[in-house]
PDB file of C-alpha atoms in Angstrom:
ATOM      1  CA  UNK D 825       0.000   0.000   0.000  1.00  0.00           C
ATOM      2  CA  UNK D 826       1.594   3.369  -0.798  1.00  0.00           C
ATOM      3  CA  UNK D 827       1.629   6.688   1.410  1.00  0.00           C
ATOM      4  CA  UNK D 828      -2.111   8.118   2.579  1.00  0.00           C
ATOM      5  CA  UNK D 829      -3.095  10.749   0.062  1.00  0.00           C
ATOM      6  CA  UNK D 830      -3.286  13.864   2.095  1.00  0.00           C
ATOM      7  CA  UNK D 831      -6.377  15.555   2.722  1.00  0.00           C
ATOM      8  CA  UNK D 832      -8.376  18.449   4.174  1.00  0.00           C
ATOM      9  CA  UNK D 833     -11.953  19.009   5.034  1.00  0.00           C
ATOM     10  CA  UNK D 834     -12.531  22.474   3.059  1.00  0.00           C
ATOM     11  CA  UNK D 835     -10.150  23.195  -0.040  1.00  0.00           C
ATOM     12  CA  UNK D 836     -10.661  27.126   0.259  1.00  0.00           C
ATOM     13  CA  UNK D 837      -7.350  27.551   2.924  1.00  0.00           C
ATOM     14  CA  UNK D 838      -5.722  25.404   0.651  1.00  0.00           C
ATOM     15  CA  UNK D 839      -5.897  27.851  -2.371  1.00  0.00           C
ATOM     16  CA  UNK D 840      -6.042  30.513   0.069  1.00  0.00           C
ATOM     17  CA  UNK D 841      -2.128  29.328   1.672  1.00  0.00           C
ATOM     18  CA  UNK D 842      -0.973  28.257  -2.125  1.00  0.00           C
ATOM     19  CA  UNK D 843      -1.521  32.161  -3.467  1.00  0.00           C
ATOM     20  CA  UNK D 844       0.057  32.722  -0.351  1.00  0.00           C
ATOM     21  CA  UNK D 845       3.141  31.087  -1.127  1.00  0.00           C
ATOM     22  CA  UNK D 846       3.293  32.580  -4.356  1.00  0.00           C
ATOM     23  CA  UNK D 847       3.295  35.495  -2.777  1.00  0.00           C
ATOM     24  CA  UNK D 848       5.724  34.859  -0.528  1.00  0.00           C
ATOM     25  CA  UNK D 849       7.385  31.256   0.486  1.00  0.00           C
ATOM     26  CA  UNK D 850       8.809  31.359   3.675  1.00  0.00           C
ATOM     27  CA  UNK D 851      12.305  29.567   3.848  1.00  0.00           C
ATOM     28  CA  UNK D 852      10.286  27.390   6.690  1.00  0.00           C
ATOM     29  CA  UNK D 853       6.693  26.403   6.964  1.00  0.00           C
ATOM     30  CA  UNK D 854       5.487  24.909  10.030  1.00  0.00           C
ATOM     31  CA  UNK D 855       2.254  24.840  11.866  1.00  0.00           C
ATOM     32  CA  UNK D 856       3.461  28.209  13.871  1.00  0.00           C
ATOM     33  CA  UNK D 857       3.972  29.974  10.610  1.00  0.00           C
ATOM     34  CA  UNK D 858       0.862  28.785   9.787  1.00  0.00           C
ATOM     35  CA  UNK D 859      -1.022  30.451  12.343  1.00  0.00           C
ATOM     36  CA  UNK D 860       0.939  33.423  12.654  1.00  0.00           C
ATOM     37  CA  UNK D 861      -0.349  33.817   8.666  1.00  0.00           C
ATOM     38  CA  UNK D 862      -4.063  33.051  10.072  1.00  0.00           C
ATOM     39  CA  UNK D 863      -4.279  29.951   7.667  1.00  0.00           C
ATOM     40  CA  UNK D 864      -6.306  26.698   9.109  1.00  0.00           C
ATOM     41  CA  UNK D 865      -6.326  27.229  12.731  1.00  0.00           C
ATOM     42  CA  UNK D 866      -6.838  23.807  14.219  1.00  0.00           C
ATOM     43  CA  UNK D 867      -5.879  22.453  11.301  1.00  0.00           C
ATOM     44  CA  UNK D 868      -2.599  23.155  10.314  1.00  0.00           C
ATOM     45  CA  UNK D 869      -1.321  19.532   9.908  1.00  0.00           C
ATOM     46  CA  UNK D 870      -3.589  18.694   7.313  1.00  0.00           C
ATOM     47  CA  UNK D 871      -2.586  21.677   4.865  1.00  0.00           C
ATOM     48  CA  UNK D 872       1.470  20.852   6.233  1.00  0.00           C
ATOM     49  CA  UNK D 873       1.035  17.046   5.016  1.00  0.00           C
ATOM     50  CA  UNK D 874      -0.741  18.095   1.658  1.00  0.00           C
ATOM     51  CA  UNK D 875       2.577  20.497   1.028  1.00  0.00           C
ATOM     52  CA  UNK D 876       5.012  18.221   2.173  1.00  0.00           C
ATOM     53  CA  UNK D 877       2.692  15.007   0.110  1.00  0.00           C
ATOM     54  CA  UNK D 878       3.627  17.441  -3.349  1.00  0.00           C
ATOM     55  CA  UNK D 879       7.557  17.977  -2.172  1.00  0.00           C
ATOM     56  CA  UNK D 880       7.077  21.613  -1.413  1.00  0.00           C
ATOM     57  CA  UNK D 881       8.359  21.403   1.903  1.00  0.00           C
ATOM     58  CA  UNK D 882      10.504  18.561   3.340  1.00  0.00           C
ATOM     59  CA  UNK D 883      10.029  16.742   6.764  1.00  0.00           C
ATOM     60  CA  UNK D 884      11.468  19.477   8.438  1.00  0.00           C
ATOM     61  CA  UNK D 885       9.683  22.265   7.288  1.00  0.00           C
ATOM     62  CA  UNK D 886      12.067  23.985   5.004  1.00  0.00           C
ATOM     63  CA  UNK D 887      11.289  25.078   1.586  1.00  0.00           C
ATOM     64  CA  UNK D 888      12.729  22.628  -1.158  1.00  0.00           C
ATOM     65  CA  UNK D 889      13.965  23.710  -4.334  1.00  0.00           C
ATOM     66  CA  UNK D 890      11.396  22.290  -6.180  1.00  0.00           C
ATOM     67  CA  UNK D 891       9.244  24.985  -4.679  1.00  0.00           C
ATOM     68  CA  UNK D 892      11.589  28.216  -4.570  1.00  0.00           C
ATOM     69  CA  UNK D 893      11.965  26.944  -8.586  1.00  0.00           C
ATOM     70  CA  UNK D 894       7.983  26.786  -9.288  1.00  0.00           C
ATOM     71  CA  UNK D 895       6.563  29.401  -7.244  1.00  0.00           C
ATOM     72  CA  UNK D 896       9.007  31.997  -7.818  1.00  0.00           C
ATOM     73  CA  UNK D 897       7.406  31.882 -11.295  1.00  0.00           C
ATOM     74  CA  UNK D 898       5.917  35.039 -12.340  1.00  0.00           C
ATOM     75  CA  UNK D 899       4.411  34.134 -15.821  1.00  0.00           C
ATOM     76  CA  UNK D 900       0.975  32.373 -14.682  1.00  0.00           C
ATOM     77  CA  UNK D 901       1.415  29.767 -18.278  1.00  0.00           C
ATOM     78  CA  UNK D 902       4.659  28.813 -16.671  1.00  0.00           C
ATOM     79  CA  UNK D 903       3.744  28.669 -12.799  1.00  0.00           C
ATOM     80  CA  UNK D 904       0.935  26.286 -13.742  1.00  0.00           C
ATOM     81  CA  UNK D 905       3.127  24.084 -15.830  1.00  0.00           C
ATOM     82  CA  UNK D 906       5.516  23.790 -13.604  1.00  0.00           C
ATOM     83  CA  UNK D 907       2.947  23.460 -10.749  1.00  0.00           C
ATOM     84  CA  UNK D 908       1.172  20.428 -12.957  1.00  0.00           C
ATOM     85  CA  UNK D 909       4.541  18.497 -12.726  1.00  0.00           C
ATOM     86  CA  UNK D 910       4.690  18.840  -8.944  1.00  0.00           C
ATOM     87  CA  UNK D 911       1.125  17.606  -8.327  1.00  0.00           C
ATOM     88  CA  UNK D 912       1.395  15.092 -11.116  1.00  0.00           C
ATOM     89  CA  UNK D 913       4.985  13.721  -9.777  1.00  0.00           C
ATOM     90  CA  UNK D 914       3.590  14.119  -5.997  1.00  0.00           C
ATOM     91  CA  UNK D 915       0.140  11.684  -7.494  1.00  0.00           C
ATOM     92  CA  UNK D 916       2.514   9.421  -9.981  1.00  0.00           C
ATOM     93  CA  UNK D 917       0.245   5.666  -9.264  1.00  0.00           C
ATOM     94  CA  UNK D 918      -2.333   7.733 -10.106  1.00  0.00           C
ATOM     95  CA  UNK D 919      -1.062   9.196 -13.241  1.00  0.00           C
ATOM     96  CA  UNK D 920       0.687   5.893 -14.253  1.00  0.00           C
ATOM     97  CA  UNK D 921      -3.321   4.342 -14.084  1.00  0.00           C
ATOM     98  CA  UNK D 922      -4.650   6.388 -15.913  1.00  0.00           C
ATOM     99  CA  UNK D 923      -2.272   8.783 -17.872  1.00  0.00           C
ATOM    100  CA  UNK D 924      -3.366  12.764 -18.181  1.00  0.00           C
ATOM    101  CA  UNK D 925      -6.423  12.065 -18.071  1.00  0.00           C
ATOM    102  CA  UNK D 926      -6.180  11.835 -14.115  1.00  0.00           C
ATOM    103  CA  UNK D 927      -6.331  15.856 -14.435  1.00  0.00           C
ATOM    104  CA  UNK D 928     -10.685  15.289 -14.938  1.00  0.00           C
ATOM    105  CA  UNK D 929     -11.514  12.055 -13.732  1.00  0.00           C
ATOM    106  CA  UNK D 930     -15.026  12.606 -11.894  1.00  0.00           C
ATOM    107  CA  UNK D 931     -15.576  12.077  -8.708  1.00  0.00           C
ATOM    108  CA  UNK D 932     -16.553   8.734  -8.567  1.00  0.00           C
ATOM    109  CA  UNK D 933     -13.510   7.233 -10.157  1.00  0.00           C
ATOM    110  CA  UNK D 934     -11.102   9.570  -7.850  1.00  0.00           C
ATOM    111  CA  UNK D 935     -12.724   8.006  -4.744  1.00  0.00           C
ATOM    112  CA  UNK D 936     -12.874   4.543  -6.204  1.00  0.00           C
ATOM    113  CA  UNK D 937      -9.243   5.468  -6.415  1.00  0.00           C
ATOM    114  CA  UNK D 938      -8.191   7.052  -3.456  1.00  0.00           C
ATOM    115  CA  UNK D 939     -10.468   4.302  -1.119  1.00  0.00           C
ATOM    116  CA  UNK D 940      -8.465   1.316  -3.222  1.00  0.00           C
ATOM    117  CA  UNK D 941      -5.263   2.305  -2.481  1.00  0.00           C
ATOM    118  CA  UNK D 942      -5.499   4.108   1.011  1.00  0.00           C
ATOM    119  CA  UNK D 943      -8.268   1.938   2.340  1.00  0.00           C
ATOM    120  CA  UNK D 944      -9.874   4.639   3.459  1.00  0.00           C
ATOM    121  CA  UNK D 945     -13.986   5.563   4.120  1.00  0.00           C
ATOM    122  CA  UNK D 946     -15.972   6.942   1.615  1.00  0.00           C
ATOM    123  CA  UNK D 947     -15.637  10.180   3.866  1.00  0.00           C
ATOM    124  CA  UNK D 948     -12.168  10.169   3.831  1.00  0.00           C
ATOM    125  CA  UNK D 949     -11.781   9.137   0.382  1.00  0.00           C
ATOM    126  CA  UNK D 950     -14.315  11.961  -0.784  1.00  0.00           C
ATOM    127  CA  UNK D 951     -11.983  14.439   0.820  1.00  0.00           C
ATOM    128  CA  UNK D 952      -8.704  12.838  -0.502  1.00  0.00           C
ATOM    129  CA  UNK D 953     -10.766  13.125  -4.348  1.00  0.00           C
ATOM    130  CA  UNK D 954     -11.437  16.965  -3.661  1.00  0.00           C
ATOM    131  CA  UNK D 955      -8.047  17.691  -2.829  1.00  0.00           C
ATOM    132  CA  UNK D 956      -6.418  16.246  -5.506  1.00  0.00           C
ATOM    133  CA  UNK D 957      -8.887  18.154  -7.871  1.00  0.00           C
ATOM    134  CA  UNK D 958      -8.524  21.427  -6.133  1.00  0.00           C
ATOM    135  CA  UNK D 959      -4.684  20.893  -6.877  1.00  0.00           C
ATOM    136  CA  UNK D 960      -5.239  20.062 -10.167  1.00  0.00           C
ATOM    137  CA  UNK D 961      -7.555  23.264 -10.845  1.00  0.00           C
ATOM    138  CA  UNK D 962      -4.711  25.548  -9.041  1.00  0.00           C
ATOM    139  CA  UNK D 963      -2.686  23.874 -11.578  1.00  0.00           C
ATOM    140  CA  UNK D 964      -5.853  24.983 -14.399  1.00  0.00           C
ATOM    141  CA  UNK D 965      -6.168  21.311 -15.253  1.00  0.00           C
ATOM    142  CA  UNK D 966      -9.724  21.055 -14.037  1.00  0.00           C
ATOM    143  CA  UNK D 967     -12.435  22.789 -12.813  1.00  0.00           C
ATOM    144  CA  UNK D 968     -12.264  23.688  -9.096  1.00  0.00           C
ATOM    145  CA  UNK D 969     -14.598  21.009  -6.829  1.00  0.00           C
ATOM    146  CA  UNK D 970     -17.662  22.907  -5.608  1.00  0.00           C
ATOM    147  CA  UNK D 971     -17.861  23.814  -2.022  1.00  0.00           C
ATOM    148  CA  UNK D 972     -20.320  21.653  -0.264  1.00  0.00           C
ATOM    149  CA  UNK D 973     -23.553  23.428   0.338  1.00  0.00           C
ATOM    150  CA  UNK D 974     -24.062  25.522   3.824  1.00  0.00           C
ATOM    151  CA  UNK D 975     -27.272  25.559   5.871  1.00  0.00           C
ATOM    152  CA  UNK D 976     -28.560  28.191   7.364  1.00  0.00           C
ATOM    153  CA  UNK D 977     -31.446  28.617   9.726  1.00  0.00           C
ATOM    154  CA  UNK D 978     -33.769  31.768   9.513  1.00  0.00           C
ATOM    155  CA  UNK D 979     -36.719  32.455  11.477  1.00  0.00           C
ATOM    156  CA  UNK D 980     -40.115  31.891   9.940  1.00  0.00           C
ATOM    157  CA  UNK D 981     -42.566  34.765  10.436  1.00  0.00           C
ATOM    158  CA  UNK D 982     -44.814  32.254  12.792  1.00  0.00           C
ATOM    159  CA  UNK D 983     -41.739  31.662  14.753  1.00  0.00           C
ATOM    160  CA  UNK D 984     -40.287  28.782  13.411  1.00  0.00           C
ATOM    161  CA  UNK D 985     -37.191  27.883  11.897  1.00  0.00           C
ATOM    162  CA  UNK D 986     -37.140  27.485   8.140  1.00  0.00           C
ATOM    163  CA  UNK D 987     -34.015  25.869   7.002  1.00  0.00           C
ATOM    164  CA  UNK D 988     -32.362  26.961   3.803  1.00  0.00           C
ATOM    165  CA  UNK D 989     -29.363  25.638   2.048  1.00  0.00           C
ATOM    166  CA  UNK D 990     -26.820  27.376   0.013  1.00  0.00           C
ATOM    167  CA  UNK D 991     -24.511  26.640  -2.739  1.00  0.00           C
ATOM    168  CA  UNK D 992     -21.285  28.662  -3.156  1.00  0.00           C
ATOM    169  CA  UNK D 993     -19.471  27.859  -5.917  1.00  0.00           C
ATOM    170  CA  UNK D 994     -15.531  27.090  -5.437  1.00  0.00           C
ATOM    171  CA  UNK D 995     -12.828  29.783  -6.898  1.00  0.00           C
ATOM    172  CA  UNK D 996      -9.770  29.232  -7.775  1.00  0.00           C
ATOM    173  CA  UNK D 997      -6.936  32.283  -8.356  1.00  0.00           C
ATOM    174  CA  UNK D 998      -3.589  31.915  -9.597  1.00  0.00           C
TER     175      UNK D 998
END
């Protein structure tokens, strides 16, 4: 069995701490630099083991040169070129299964995929599917997984709670 596929609950910090790092990479990223930036509070080891998973970091926290070399790239063509080879060298079984077309492989498959190999629940697995794909839209290989839908409760005129749910679609900048 290869190495759990890294995961998080909610793919907006990750975007939100990868245009960070394009911004600025710090020489070291730990969970401490993590919160000092505000990123994933509570969380921080799930966003660390997804950067570390794609070789942007190494087990100690400090930047690799595989990082300082893709997101020190100003042209946005070449970032997410280079950026595509990380994520694609970082997934390799599953790009060696099923070639490019890994990049838009639905959900289903990814899961089928990611619960195979891992052994993980379909919970897990879901999670491990919608971070790969909100890699591989950073990368603008896909479309961006939608965010799952919120529900919020508002009072009914006659005092009772009326429960409506709302979709907000996933962005991805680069």
């Amino acid at each position: 069995m290869a190495n759990k596929h890294p995961y998080v609950s909610g793919t907006g910090v990750l975007v939100q701490v990868l245009d960070h790092l394009k911004r600025s990479f710090p020489v070291s990223l730990d969970a401490d630099v993590l919160r000092k930036l505000g990123f994933a509070p509570g969380n921080e080891s799930y966003i660390l083991n997804i950067v570390r998973f794609i070789n942007l970091i190494d087990e100690k926290g400090a930047r690799t040169d595989k990082a300082q070399r893709t997101f020190t790239l100003h042209d946005a063509l070449s970032f997410k070129k280079a950026f595509s080879e990380v994520v694609k060298s970082a997934y390799a079984d599953l790009f060696k299964l099923h070639g490019d077309a890994a990049w838009t492989l639905d959900n289903a498959r990814l899961i089928t995929y990611f619960r195979q190999t891992d052994q993980s629940s379909e919970l897990v697995g879901t999670r491990q599917a919608n971070t790969f794909r909100a890699l591989a839209a950073y990368a603008g290989q896909a479309v961006a997984p939608a965010a799952a839908p919120k529900v919020k409760s508002k009072p009914a005129a006659s005092g009772k709670q009326k429960t409506k749910t709302v979709t907000k679609a996933a962005t991805v900048s680069t």
